[in-house]
Amino acid sequence: MGVIVAKFGGTSLSCVEQFCKVRDIVLNDANRRYVIPSAPGKRHRDDAKITDLLYLCHERAKQALAFDDIFEAITQRYMDIVRGLNLDLDLEPVLKNIKSRIREGASADYTASRGEYLNGIILAKLLGYDFIDAADIIFFDSQGMFDSERTNEEIGRRLQHHERAVIPGFYGSMPDGRIKTFPRGGSDITGAIVARGVNADVYENWTDVSGFMMADPRIVSNPKPIRKITYRELRELAYMGAGVLHEDSIFPVKKAGIPVHIKNTNVPTDPGTIIVNEAEPVCCTGGITGVAGKKGFTVIAIEKTFMNNELGFGRRLLSILESNGISFEHMPSGIDTISLVIADSQLDGKLEKVLAEIKEQLKPDSVEVYSNMALIATVGRGMARTPGIAAKLFTALGNKGINVRMIDQGSSEINIIVGIENDDMEEAVRAIYYAFVDDCK
Ligand code: ADP
Ligand code: ASP
Ligand code: MG
């Protein structure tokens, strides 16, 4: 028998009807032995995600404010699901206990993790699978860093004794037993970790779209699906905002060479997207695999004549960032110029100090700061071998009057990154997408 690890996202488990689809999918293939649920997500556009409501409870409790109304909404969501599925399961004591712990000052991580924990209990009951608390098999060290080797060993050891199990996504535990969550969207990471731990044949990631599209469907209407993509390309796109799969979920499966299959819970017969180590170059999209954009960056552009001859210039520049605890995204350079692209969240309140240190220590001719920048990554494993990609990309942006402030091409030649203004991001993604896709019709 093969082993499939199947992760279901929040919209796939948002209500009774969605739980039934998940049950049918899981029970349809006996190899789907380990199942990772997210917390209930939105049932419709204006709905609330359970995880967001839980964070809100924690915020209120921290300020010694009442949170009964929000917790009641959470309780009702779970009760409706249990009732609608006709399960012989009494969640009331569990919910009561969670509420008291939040009131007594439980951490934000503990509070948020209960969304997945409760959904895991319900799904295990519905499927007739064992329930394994993620806190018992997914470990972080005392600094809060994920402990991949200890986790991998424990998953291999524990799951040997469970033919079929449900393991809640999004969290694990620290050495002192405290609950720690992954970043938002982190159930994808749990799924990948479990897939590696049991050496799965495939890691299925079930969501609300029929796989990875060439662009975010909220920006480009009806983008072309991507049937096959490499881990490296996916990492670039996911990092740049293609939200389907959390970027950190690539590492465990890539390490173990386990293919990831993105599928649509609402249309399970759609082929979806397969993510693999190597793939033949894409045809019919002019060499690109996809395009994605992310807002919220600042570019610091530094110019100094003969910078190229000044020994240690780059090192001194980077040590200013390091001493201020700032990491950077990109550092494109010319003979006399160097630019730093930094996420706004990293700079938070530190920009003036960093600029002052750059001026004092490096004595540049000029330092320009461009704020409100977005980065757009155009990614494709076939790009290196296809001439004219950059020309087509810049013509597309130029035709729309979009000003490009920064260009960076990774040495791997699978992507071209451009920096533009935040407000131009959607227009730029559309311009690039149509330049390549329309050209191939
Ligand atoms: P889940 O709750 O199942 O984990 P997410 O909301 O995290 O689902 O991810 C799926 C969403 O990712 C889609 O609904 C879509 O809006 C968004 N998305 C962003 N970029 C892309 C892309 N390139 N292809 C497909 N979906 C994308
Ligand atoms: N429920 C968590 C979140 O909303 C984790 C996840 O959905 O993957 O971020
Ligand atoms: Mg997700």
Tab-separated table of C-alpha atoms and ligand atoms in Angstrom:
chain	number	residue	atom	x	y	z
A	1	MET	CA	0.000	0.000	0.000
A	2	GLY	CA	1.202	3.509	-0.803
A	3	VAL	CA	1.128	6.474	1.540
A	4	ILE	CA	-0.537	9.765	0.768
A	5	VAL	CA	-0.466	12.676	3.193
A	6	ALA	CA	-3.438	14.940	2.492
A	7	LYS	CA	-3.688	18.470	3.876
A	8	PHE	CA	-6.995	20.336	3.681
A	9	GLY	CA	-7.079	24.126	3.921
A	10	GLY	CA	-9.508	26.328	5.822
A	11	THR	CA	-12.102	26.767	3.079
A	12	SER	CA	-12.108	22.983	2.560
A	13	LEU	CA	-13.222	22.539	6.201
A	14	SER	CA	-15.330	25.631	6.767
A	15	CYS	CA	-18.779	23.997	7.206
A	16	VAL	CA	-20.688	20.700	7.158
A	17	GLU	CA	-20.927	20.566	3.366
A	18	GLN	CA	-17.159	21.014	3.006
A	19	PHE	CA	-16.412	18.378	5.666
A	20	CYS	CA	-18.532	15.927	3.641
A	21	LYS	CA	-16.488	16.643	0.504
A	22	VAL	CA	-13.298	16.036	2.479
A	23	ARG	CA	-14.629	12.749	3.873
A	24	ASP	CA	-15.496	11.543	0.357
A	25	ILE	CA	-12.084	12.508	-0.987
A	26	VAL	CA	-10.164	10.821	1.843
A	27	LEU	CA	-12.203	7.632	1.867
A	28	ASN	CA	-12.047	7.380	-1.915
A	29	ASP	CA	-8.383	6.328	-1.807
A	30	ALA	CA	-7.161	3.913	0.890
A	31	ASN	CA	-3.677	5.371	0.522
A	32	ARG	CA	-4.810	8.684	2.044
A	33	ARG	CA	-3.649	7.576	5.459
A	34	TYR	CA	-2.491	10.774	7.150
A	35	VAL	CA	-4.701	13.830	7.052
A	36	ILE	CA	-3.777	17.361	8.145
A	37	PRO	CA	-6.630	19.819	8.710
A	38	SER	CA	-6.535	23.624	8.967
A	39	ALA	CA	-8.995	25.520	11.145
A	40	PRO	CA	-12.381	26.398	9.608
A	41	GLY	CA	-11.878	29.219	7.097
A	42	LYS	CA	-14.309	31.566	5.413
A	43	ARG	CA	-17.638	30.175	4.165
A	44	HIS	CA	-18.177	33.259	2.046
A	45	ARG	CA	-16.353	36.466	1.255
A	46	ASP	CA	-17.396	38.444	4.348
A	47	ASP	CA	-17.118	35.559	6.794
A	48	ALA	CA	-14.518	35.330	9.573
A	49	LYS	CA	-11.760	32.725	9.814
A	50	ILE	CA	-11.736	30.857	13.116
A	51	THR	CA	-8.002	31.565	13.503
A	52	ASP	CA	-8.634	35.315	13.237
A	53	LEU	CA	-11.420	35.078	15.830
A	54	LEU	CA	-9.137	33.182	18.191
A	55	TYR	CA	-6.411	35.817	17.872
A	56	LEU	CA	-9.072	38.410	18.649
A	57	CYS	CA	-10.089	36.536	21.814
A	58	HIS	CA	-6.472	36.522	22.907
A	59	GLU	CA	-6.099	40.266	22.227
A	60	ARG	CA	-9.219	41.044	24.238
A	61	ALA	CA	-8.161	38.790	27.126
A	62	LYS	CA	-4.748	40.444	27.182
A	63	GLN	CA	-6.406	43.804	27.675
A	64	ALA	CA	-8.649	42.311	30.390
A	65	LEU	CA	-11.693	42.837	28.125
A	66	ALA	CA	-14.597	40.417	27.759
A	67	PHE	CA	-14.426	38.111	24.744
A	68	ASP	CA	-17.555	36.008	25.387
A	69	ASP	CA	-19.329	37.154	22.203
A	70	ILE	CA	-16.424	36.150	19.959
A	71	PHE	CA	-15.895	32.851	21.750
A	72	GLU	CA	-19.605	32.133	21.450
A	73	ALA	CA	-19.370	32.619	17.658
A	74	ILE	CA	-16.444	30.170	17.579
A	75	THR	CA	-18.351	27.654	19.723
A	76	GLN	CA	-21.382	27.872	17.448
A	77	ARG	CA	-19.284	27.240	14.314
A	78	TYR	CA	-17.894	24.010	15.776
A	79	MET	CA	-21.200	22.916	17.299
A	80	ASP	CA	-22.986	23.416	13.960
A	81	ILE	CA	-20.398	21.249	12.243
A	82	VAL	CA	-20.588	18.443	14.835
A	83	ARG	CA	-24.389	18.532	14.787
A	84	GLY	CA	-24.625	18.715	10.997
A	85	LEU	CA	-22.327	15.709	10.652
A	86	ASN	CA	-24.345	13.730	13.222
A	87	LEU	CA	-21.240	12.915	15.211
A	88	ASP	CA	-21.363	11.385	18.655
A	89	LEU	CA	-18.876	13.910	19.989
A	90	ASP	CA	-19.163	16.290	22.926
A	91	LEU	CA	-16.850	19.241	22.316
A	92	GLU	CA	-18.401	21.397	25.020
A	93	PRO	CA	-15.967	20.510	27.835
A	94	VAL	CA	-13.012	20.981	25.481
A	95	LEU	CA	-14.282	24.402	24.394
A	96	LYS	CA	-14.963	25.398	28.003
A	97	ASN	CA	-11.448	24.459	28.998
A	98	ILE	CA	-9.960	26.431	26.097
A	99	LYS	CA	-12.018	29.467	27.076
A	100	SER	CA	-10.815	29.362	30.682
A	101	ARG	CA	-7.224	28.996	29.582
A	102	ILE	CA	-7.542	32.050	27.332
A	103	ARG	CA	-9.097	33.982	30.193
A	104	GLU	CA	-6.242	32.913	32.479
A	105	GLY	CA	-3.669	34.362	30.073
A	106	ALA	CA	-2.825	31.565	27.608
A	107	SER	CA	-0.408	32.635	24.869
A	108	ALA	CA	-1.455	33.831	21.405
A	109	ASP	CA	0.119	30.689	19.916
A	110	TYR	CA	-1.831	28.344	22.183
A	111	THR	CA	-5.053	30.230	21.532
A	112	ALA	CA	-4.663	30.271	17.731
A	113	SER	CA	-3.628	26.615	17.588
A	114	ARG	CA	-6.964	25.504	19.054
A	115	GLY	CA	-8.639	26.165	15.684
A	116	GLU	CA	-6.736	23.281	14.117
A	117	TYR	CA	-6.849	21.166	17.282
A	118	LEU	CA	-10.663	21.194	17.412
A	119	ASN	CA	-11.011	20.641	13.670
A	120	GLY	CA	-8.631	17.688	13.974
A	121	ILE	CA	-10.783	16.050	16.661
A	122	ILE	CA	-13.900	16.461	14.507
A	123	LEU	CA	-12.265	15.182	11.327
A	124	ALA	CA	-10.735	12.148	13.070
A	125	LYS	CA	-14.148	11.209	14.386
A	126	LEU	CA	-15.783	11.687	10.985
A	127	LEU	CA	-13.196	9.555	9.192
A	128	GLY	CA	-12.788	6.950	11.930
A	129	TYR	CA	-9.043	7.775	12.043
A	130	ASP	CA	-6.810	8.086	15.131
A	131	PHE	CA	-6.260	11.605	16.439
A	132	ILE	CA	-2.656	12.570	17.130
A	133	ASP	CA	-1.966	15.908	18.774
A	134	ALA	CA	0.646	17.802	16.735
A	135	ALA	CA	2.207	18.934	20.035
A	136	ASP	CA	3.383	15.324	20.567
A	137	ILE	CA	5.230	14.954	17.255
A	138	ILE	CA	6.192	18.417	15.950
A	139	PHE	CA	8.947	20.108	17.919
A	140	PHE	CA	10.527	23.525	18.232
A	141	ASP	CA	13.688	24.238	20.212
A	142	SER	CA	13.841	26.559	23.205
A	143	GLN	CA	14.541	29.499	20.858
A	144	GLY	CA	11.345	28.727	18.967
A	145	MET	CA	13.174	27.361	15.894
A	146	PHE	CA	11.626	24.329	14.231
A	147	ASP	CA	13.579	21.187	15.178
A	148	SER	CA	13.381	19.241	11.932
A	149	GLU	CA	15.489	16.218	12.823
A	150	ARG	CA	13.870	15.477	16.176
A	151	THR	CA	10.453	15.942	14.598
A	152	ASN	CA	11.268	13.729	11.646
A	153	GLU	CA	12.438	10.893	13.898
A	154	GLU	CA	9.425	11.158	16.185
A	155	ILE	CA	6.937	11.194	13.300
A	156	GLY	CA	8.563	8.114	11.772
A	157	ARG	CA	8.491	6.314	15.134
A	158	ARG	CA	4.985	7.303	16.265
A	159	LEU	CA	3.117	6.948	12.984
A	160	GLN	CA	4.405	3.416	12.461
A	161	HIS	CA	1.839	2.435	15.070
A	162	HIS	CA	-1.019	4.285	13.429
A	163	GLU	CA	-2.314	2.930	10.159
A	164	ARG	CA	-4.460	6.051	9.698
A	165	ALA	CA	-4.430	9.313	11.596
A	166	VAL	CA	-5.492	12.934	11.629
A	167	ILE	CA	-2.840	15.418	12.803
A	168	PRO	CA	-3.878	19.067	13.214
A	169	GLY	CA	-1.847	21.571	11.197
A	170	PHE	CA	-0.170	24.847	12.165
A	171	TYR	CA	1.463	24.051	15.531
A	172	GLY	CA	3.835	21.964	17.590
A	173	SER	CA	5.445	22.265	21.021
A	174	MET	CA	8.579	23.686	22.649
A	175	PRO	CA	10.786	21.651	25.029
A	176	ASP	CA	8.869	23.028	28.046
A	177	GLY	CA	5.583	21.875	26.530
A	178	ARG	CA	4.375	25.308	25.469
A	179	ILE	CA	2.502	25.421	22.167
A	180	LYS	CA	4.208	27.187	19.280
A	181	THR	CA	2.646	27.919	15.894
A	182	PHE	CA	4.187	28.207	12.466
A	183	PRO	CA	3.600	31.490	10.574
A	184	ARG	CA	0.107	32.155	9.199
A	185	GLY	CA	-0.859	29.622	6.564
A	186	GLY	CA	1.433	27.157	8.341
A	187	SER	CA	-0.736	24.041	8.077
A	188	ASP	CA	0.905	23.622	4.674
A	189	ILE	CA	4.211	23.294	6.532
A	190	THR	CA	2.816	20.654	8.906
A	191	GLY	CA	1.602	18.631	5.917
A	192	ALA	CA	5.033	18.763	4.301
A	193	ILE	CA	6.769	17.769	7.544
A	194	VAL	CA	4.474	14.786	8.061
A	195	ALA	CA	4.922	13.764	4.406
A	196	ARG	CA	8.677	13.703	4.934
A	197	GLY	CA	8.388	11.907	8.292
A	198	VAL	CA	6.381	9.000	6.855
A	199	ASN	CA	8.252	9.100	3.532
A	200	ALA	CA	5.009	9.586	1.635
A	201	ASP	CA	4.635	8.798	-2.054
A	202	VAL	CA	2.876	12.107	-2.516
A	203	TYR	CA	1.863	15.134	-0.462
A	204	GLU	CA	-1.591	16.277	-1.521
A	205	ASN	CA	-2.529	19.846	-0.703
A	206	TRP	CA	-6.270	20.348	-1.075
A	207	THR	CA	-7.512	23.920	-1.404
A	208	ASP	CA	-10.124	26.073	-3.141
A	209	VAL	CA	-8.422	26.475	-6.528
A	210	SER	CA	-7.601	23.862	-9.154
A	211	GLY	CA	-3.876	24.132	-8.592
A	212	PHE	CA	-1.352	26.840	-9.127
A	213	MET	CA	-2.309	29.416	-11.709
A	214	MET	CA	0.156	31.447	-13.729
A	215	ALA	CA	-0.965	34.505	-11.746
A	216	ASP	CA	-3.089	35.264	-8.694
A	217	PRO	CA	-6.712	34.746	-9.796
A	218	ARG	CA	-7.687	37.776	-7.716
A	219	ILE	CA	-5.545	39.915	-10.046
A	220	VAL	CA	-5.831	38.187	-13.437
A	221	SER	CA	-9.218	36.763	-14.274
A	222	ASN	CA	-9.095	33.123	-15.291
A	223	PRO	CA	-5.324	32.702	-15.417
A	224	LYS	CA	-3.914	29.629	-17.131
A	225	PRO	CA	-3.299	26.713	-14.743
A	226	ILE	CA	0.222	25.403	-14.255
A	227	ARG	CA	0.227	21.625	-14.599
A	228	LYS	CA	3.791	21.037	-13.505
A	229	ILE	CA	6.254	23.265	-11.651
A	230	THR	CA	9.600	22.687	-9.949
A	231	TYR	CA	10.148	23.211	-6.205
A	232	ARG	CA	12.546	26.072	-6.989
A	233	GLU	CA	10.082	27.909	-9.187
A	234	LEU	CA	7.334	27.395	-6.686
A	235	ARG	CA	9.488	28.705	-3.865
A	236	GLU	CA	10.148	31.901	-5.864
A	237	LEU	CA	6.473	32.390	-6.655
A	238	ALA	CA	5.216	31.461	-3.193
A	239	TYR	CA	7.743	33.773	-1.557
A	240	MET	CA	6.581	36.581	-3.806
A	241	GLY	CA	2.986	36.270	-2.770
A	242	ALA	CA	1.471	33.373	-4.710
A	243	GLY	CA	-0.376	32.300	-1.588
A	244	VAL	CA	-1.533	28.817	-2.566
A	245	LEU	CA	1.220	27.034	-0.684
A	246	HIS	CA	3.285	28.427	2.189
A	247	GLU	CA	6.837	29.035	0.943
A	248	ASP	CA	8.414	27.169	3.883
A	249	SER	CA	6.530	24.001	3.044
A	250	ILE	CA	8.817	23.359	0.098
A	251	PHE	CA	11.916	22.383	2.116
A	252	PRO	CA	10.837	19.140	3.825
A	253	VAL	CA	9.336	17.627	0.687
A	254	LYS	CA	12.125	18.803	-1.594
A	255	LYS	CA	14.670	17.246	0.749
A	256	ALA	CA	12.861	13.911	0.544
A	257	GLY	CA	11.996	14.228	-3.168
A	258	ILE	CA	8.280	13.857	-2.450
A	259	PRO	CA	6.040	15.345	-5.152
A	260	VAL	CA	3.369	17.800	-4.032
A	261	HIS	CA	-0.006	17.673	-5.721
A	262	ILE	CA	-2.239	20.738	-5.362
A	263	LYS	CA	-5.897	19.826	-5.803
A	264	ASN	CA	-9.294	21.481	-5.560
A	265	THR	CA	-11.620	20.122	-2.848
A	266	ASN	CA	-14.598	21.533	-4.724
A	267	VAL	CA	-13.626	19.976	-8.078
A	268	PRO	CA	-11.571	16.885	-7.160
A	269	THR	CA	-11.511	15.628	-10.734
A	270	ASP	CA	-9.545	18.658	-11.964
A	271	PRO	CA	-5.925	17.673	-12.587
A	272	GLY	CA	-4.368	20.346	-10.332
A	273	THR	CA	-0.652	21.133	-10.197
A	274	ILE	CA	2.236	18.752	-9.569
A	275	ILE	CA	5.391	20.102	-7.947
A	276	VAL	CA	8.550	18.110	-8.661
A	277	ASN	CA	12.323	18.423	-8.598
A	278	GLU	CA	12.977	18.577	-12.332
A	279	ALA	CA	10.678	19.193	-15.242
A	280	GLU	CA	10.991	19.768	-18.955
A	281	PRO	CA	10.845	23.472	-19.960
A	282	VAL	CA	7.366	24.939	-20.243
A	283	CYS	CA	6.100	25.396	-23.735
A	284	CYS	CA	3.410	27.778	-24.985
A	285	THR	CA	3.938	30.509	-22.396
A	286	GLY	CA	7.065	31.999	-23.916
A	287	GLY	CA	9.366	30.381	-21.355
A	288	ILE	CA	7.707	31.668	-18.204
A	289	THR	CA	5.961	29.528	-15.603
A	290	GLY	CA	4.220	32.235	-13.602
A	291	VAL	CA	4.251	35.771	-12.242
A	292	ALA	CA	3.627	36.968	-8.684
A	293	GLY	CA	3.885	40.236	-6.794
A	294	LYS	CA	4.288	41.414	-3.223
A	295	LYS	CA	3.880	44.912	-1.775
A	296	GLY	CA	5.618	46.693	1.084
A	297	PHE	CA	9.303	47.230	0.281
A	298	THR	CA	11.768	50.112	0.477
A	299	VAL	CA	14.725	50.532	-1.867
A	300	ILE	CA	17.829	52.357	-0.662
A	301	ALA	CA	19.908	53.318	-3.724
A	302	ILE	CA	23.516	54.306	-3.023
A	303	GLU	CA	25.894	55.897	-5.496
A	304	LYS	CA	29.611	56.533	-5.096
A	305	THR	CA	32.203	57.085	-7.797
A	306	PHE	CA	34.778	54.263	-7.896
A	307	MET	CA	32.687	52.188	-5.515
A	308	ASN	CA	33.918	49.125	-7.392
A	309	ASN	CA	37.513	49.882	-6.335
A	310	GLU	CA	36.726	50.543	-2.700
A	311	LEU	CA	37.704	47.422	-0.803
A	312	GLY	CA	35.149	46.323	1.782
A	313	PHE	CA	32.374	48.711	0.684
A	314	GLY	CA	29.767	45.947	0.396
A	315	ARG	CA	30.845	44.331	3.646
A	316	ARG	CA	30.619	47.602	5.572
A	317	LEU	CA	27.209	48.331	4.059
A	318	LEU	CA	25.868	44.936	5.057
A	319	SER	CA	27.332	45.158	8.527
A	320	ILE	CA	25.269	48.323	9.076
A	321	LEU	CA	22.169	46.283	8.285
A	322	GLU	CA	23.346	43.424	10.481
A	323	SER	CA	24.068	45.590	13.487
A	324	ASN	CA	20.555	47.019	13.184
A	325	GLY	CA	19.031	43.526	12.977
A	326	ILE	CA	17.770	44.022	9.423
A	327	SER	CA	17.763	41.402	6.678
A	328	PHE	CA	17.501	42.392	3.026
A	329	GLU	CA	15.769	40.786	0.058
A	330	HIS	CA	17.897	41.850	-2.914
A	331	MET	CA	21.053	43.794	-3.597
A	332	PRO	CA	21.396	44.639	-7.286
A	333	SER	CA	24.578	46.540	-8.108
A	334	GLY	CA	26.359	48.430	-10.891
A	335	ILE	CA	29.923	49.803	-11.091
A	336	ASP	CA	29.245	52.852	-8.944
A	337	THR	CA	25.832	51.955	-7.544
A	338	ILE	CA	24.356	49.492	-5.152
A	339	SER	CA	20.728	49.175	-4.076
A	340	LEU	CA	19.266	47.454	-1.070
A	341	VAL	CA	15.736	46.139	-1.249
A	342	ILE	CA	14.295	45.711	2.234
A	343	ALA	CA	10.836	44.663	3.445
A	344	ASP	CA	9.112	47.500	5.319
A	345	SER	CA	8.468	45.166	8.243
A	346	GLN	CA	12.257	44.855	8.682
A	347	LEU	CA	12.878	48.598	8.611
A	348	ASP	CA	10.124	49.504	11.041
A	349	GLY	CA	11.332	52.728	12.720
A	350	LYS	CA	15.001	52.105	11.834
A	351	LEU	CA	15.306	53.831	8.450
A	352	GLU	CA	16.637	57.183	9.681
A	353	LYS	CA	19.308	55.515	11.816
A	354	VAL	CA	20.418	53.241	8.975
A	355	LEU	CA	20.650	56.175	6.527
A	356	ALA	CA	22.667	58.199	8.992
A	357	GLU	CA	25.107	55.313	9.492
A	358	ILE	CA	25.455	54.742	5.730
A	359	LYS	CA	26.249	58.433	5.179
A	360	GLU	CA	28.693	58.597	8.045
A	361	GLN	CA	30.547	55.348	7.488
A	362	LEU	CA	30.523	55.036	3.675
A	363	LYS	CA	30.531	58.666	2.558
A	364	PRO	CA	28.479	58.018	-0.591
A	365	ASP	CA	27.887	60.674	-3.294
A	366	SER	CA	24.156	60.164	-2.928
A	367	VAL	CA	21.595	58.026	-1.133
A	368	GLU	CA	18.044	57.881	-2.487
A	369	VAL	CA	15.162	56.189	-0.725
A	370	TYR	CA	12.171	54.852	-2.637
A	371	SER	CA	9.383	53.774	-0.336
A	372	ASN	CA	6.021	52.110	-1.139
A	373	MET	CA	7.606	49.664	-3.520
A	374	ALA	CA	6.302	46.339	-4.759
A	375	LEU	CA	8.381	43.506	-6.171
A	376	ILE	CA	7.214	41.372	-9.058
A	377	ALA	CA	8.841	38.052	-9.850
A	378	THR	CA	8.525	36.568	-13.302
A	379	VAL	CA	9.620	32.977	-12.929
A	380	GLY	CA	10.409	30.203	-15.386
A	381	ARG	CA	12.794	27.266	-15.578
A	382	GLY	CA	12.991	27.802	-19.352
A	383	MET	CA	13.972	31.458	-19.119
A	384	ALA	CA	17.707	30.976	-19.301
A	385	ARG	CA	17.427	29.323	-22.693
A	386	THR	CA	14.826	31.629	-24.205
A	387	PRO	CA	16.047	34.884	-25.724
A	388	GLY	CA	13.934	38.033	-25.566
A	389	ILE	CA	12.189	37.405	-22.232
A	390	ALA	CA	13.489	40.559	-20.551
A	391	ALA	CA	12.726	42.664	-23.628
A	392	LYS	CA	9.151	41.422	-23.698
A	393	LEU	CA	8.704	42.022	-19.981
A	394	PHE	CA	10.033	45.589	-20.020
A	395	THR	CA	8.109	46.458	-23.187
A	396	ALA	CA	4.910	45.275	-21.496
A	397	LEU	CA	5.572	47.468	-18.444
A	398	GLY	CA	6.689	50.415	-20.605
A	399	ASN	CA	3.535	50.241	-22.705
A	400	LYS	CA	1.472	50.665	-19.553
A	401	GLY	CA	3.609	53.588	-18.405
A	402	ILE	CA	4.844	51.679	-15.347
A	403	ASN	CA	8.075	53.034	-13.942
A	404	VAL	CA	10.651	50.336	-13.093
A	405	ARG	CA	12.877	51.386	-10.198
A	406	MET	CA	14.894	48.223	-9.726
A	407	ILE	CA	15.798	45.134	-11.713
A	408	ASP	CA	17.387	41.980	-10.379
A	409	GLN	CA	17.986	38.684	-12.086
A	410	GLY	CA	18.991	35.850	-9.777
A	411	SER	CA	22.119	33.986	-10.787
A	412	SER	CA	20.032	30.841	-11.169
A	413	GLU	CA	18.330	32.593	-14.111
A	414	ILE	CA	14.940	31.271	-13.243
A	415	ASN	CA	13.518	34.667	-12.366
A	416	ILE	CA	13.561	38.365	-13.129
A	417	ILE	CA	12.533	40.643	-10.287
A	418	VAL	CA	11.421	44.208	-10.871
A	419	GLY	CA	10.698	46.880	-8.282
A	420	ILE	CA	7.784	49.214	-9.016
A	421	GLU	CA	5.413	51.351	-6.975
A	422	ASN	CA	2.882	49.571	-4.752
A	423	ASP	CA	-0.036	51.132	-6.626
A	424	ASP	CA	1.179	49.716	-9.944
A	425	MET	CA	1.447	46.122	-8.764
A	426	GLU	CA	-1.814	44.678	-10.045
A	427	GLU	CA	-1.527	46.463	-13.386
A	428	ALA	CA	2.064	45.246	-13.767
A	429	VAL	CA	1.173	41.610	-13.010
A	430	ARG	CA	-1.586	41.772	-15.619
A	431	ALA	CA	0.684	43.464	-18.191
A	432	ILE	CA	3.395	40.796	-17.812
A	433	TYR	CA	0.923	37.920	-17.780
A	434	TYR	CA	-0.851	39.013	-20.966
A	435	ALA	CA	2.413	39.847	-22.742
A	436	PHE	CA	3.496	36.221	-22.445
A	437	VAL	CA	0.235	34.329	-22.537
A	438	ASP	CA	-1.455	36.278	-25.346
A	439	ASP	CA	1.670	35.983	-27.440
A	440	CYS	CA	1.344	32.214	-27.441
A	441	LYS	CA	-2.237	31.971	-28.608
B	1	ADP	P1	-6.034	27.212	1.993
B	1	ADP	O1	-6.939	27.879	2.994
B	1	ADP	O2	-6.658	26.042	1.315
B	1	ADP	O3	-4.675	26.945	2.545
B	1	ADP	P2	-5.115	29.628	0.692
B	1	ADP	O4	-6.104	30.734	0.777
B	1	ADP	O5	-3.951	29.649	1.610
B	1	ADP	O6	-5.902	28.252	0.793
B	1	ADP	O7	-4.538	29.500	-0.799
B	1	ADP	C1	-5.406	29.429	-1.902
B	1	ADP	C2	-5.620	30.823	-2.488
B	1	ADP	O8	-4.394	31.309	-3.025
B	1	ADP	C3	-6.565	30.867	-3.673
B	1	ADP	O9	-7.905	30.964	-3.249
B	1	ADP	C4	-6.107	32.114	-4.432
B	1	ADP	O10	-6.923	33.215	-4.141
B	1	ADP	C5	-4.709	32.401	-3.890
B	1	ADP	N1	-3.661	32.501	-4.921
B	1	ADP	C6	-2.679	33.435	-4.959
B	1	ADP	N2	-1.872	33.256	-6.011
B	1	ADP	C7	-2.344	32.181	-6.681
B	1	ADP	C8	-1.921	31.471	-7.851
B	1	ADP	N3	-0.844	31.854	-8.543
B	1	ADP	N4	-2.630	30.397	-8.238
B	1	ADP	C9	-3.713	29.991	-7.525
B	1	ADP	N5	-4.166	30.621	-6.419
B	1	ADP	C10	-3.489	31.700	-5.982
B	2	ASP	N1	-5.315	28.463	10.443
B	2	ASP	C1	-4.001	29.043	10.248
B	2	ASP	C2	-4.118	30.375	9.551
B	2	ASP	O1	-5.223	30.860	9.328
B	2	ASP	C3	-3.076	28.094	9.512
B	2	ASP	C4	-3.522	27.664	8.143
B	2	ASP	O2	-4.663	27.887	7.757
B	2	ASP	O3	-2.700	27.078	7.419
B	2	ASP	O4	-3.124	30.990	9.274
B	3	MG	MG	-3.073	28.249	2.888
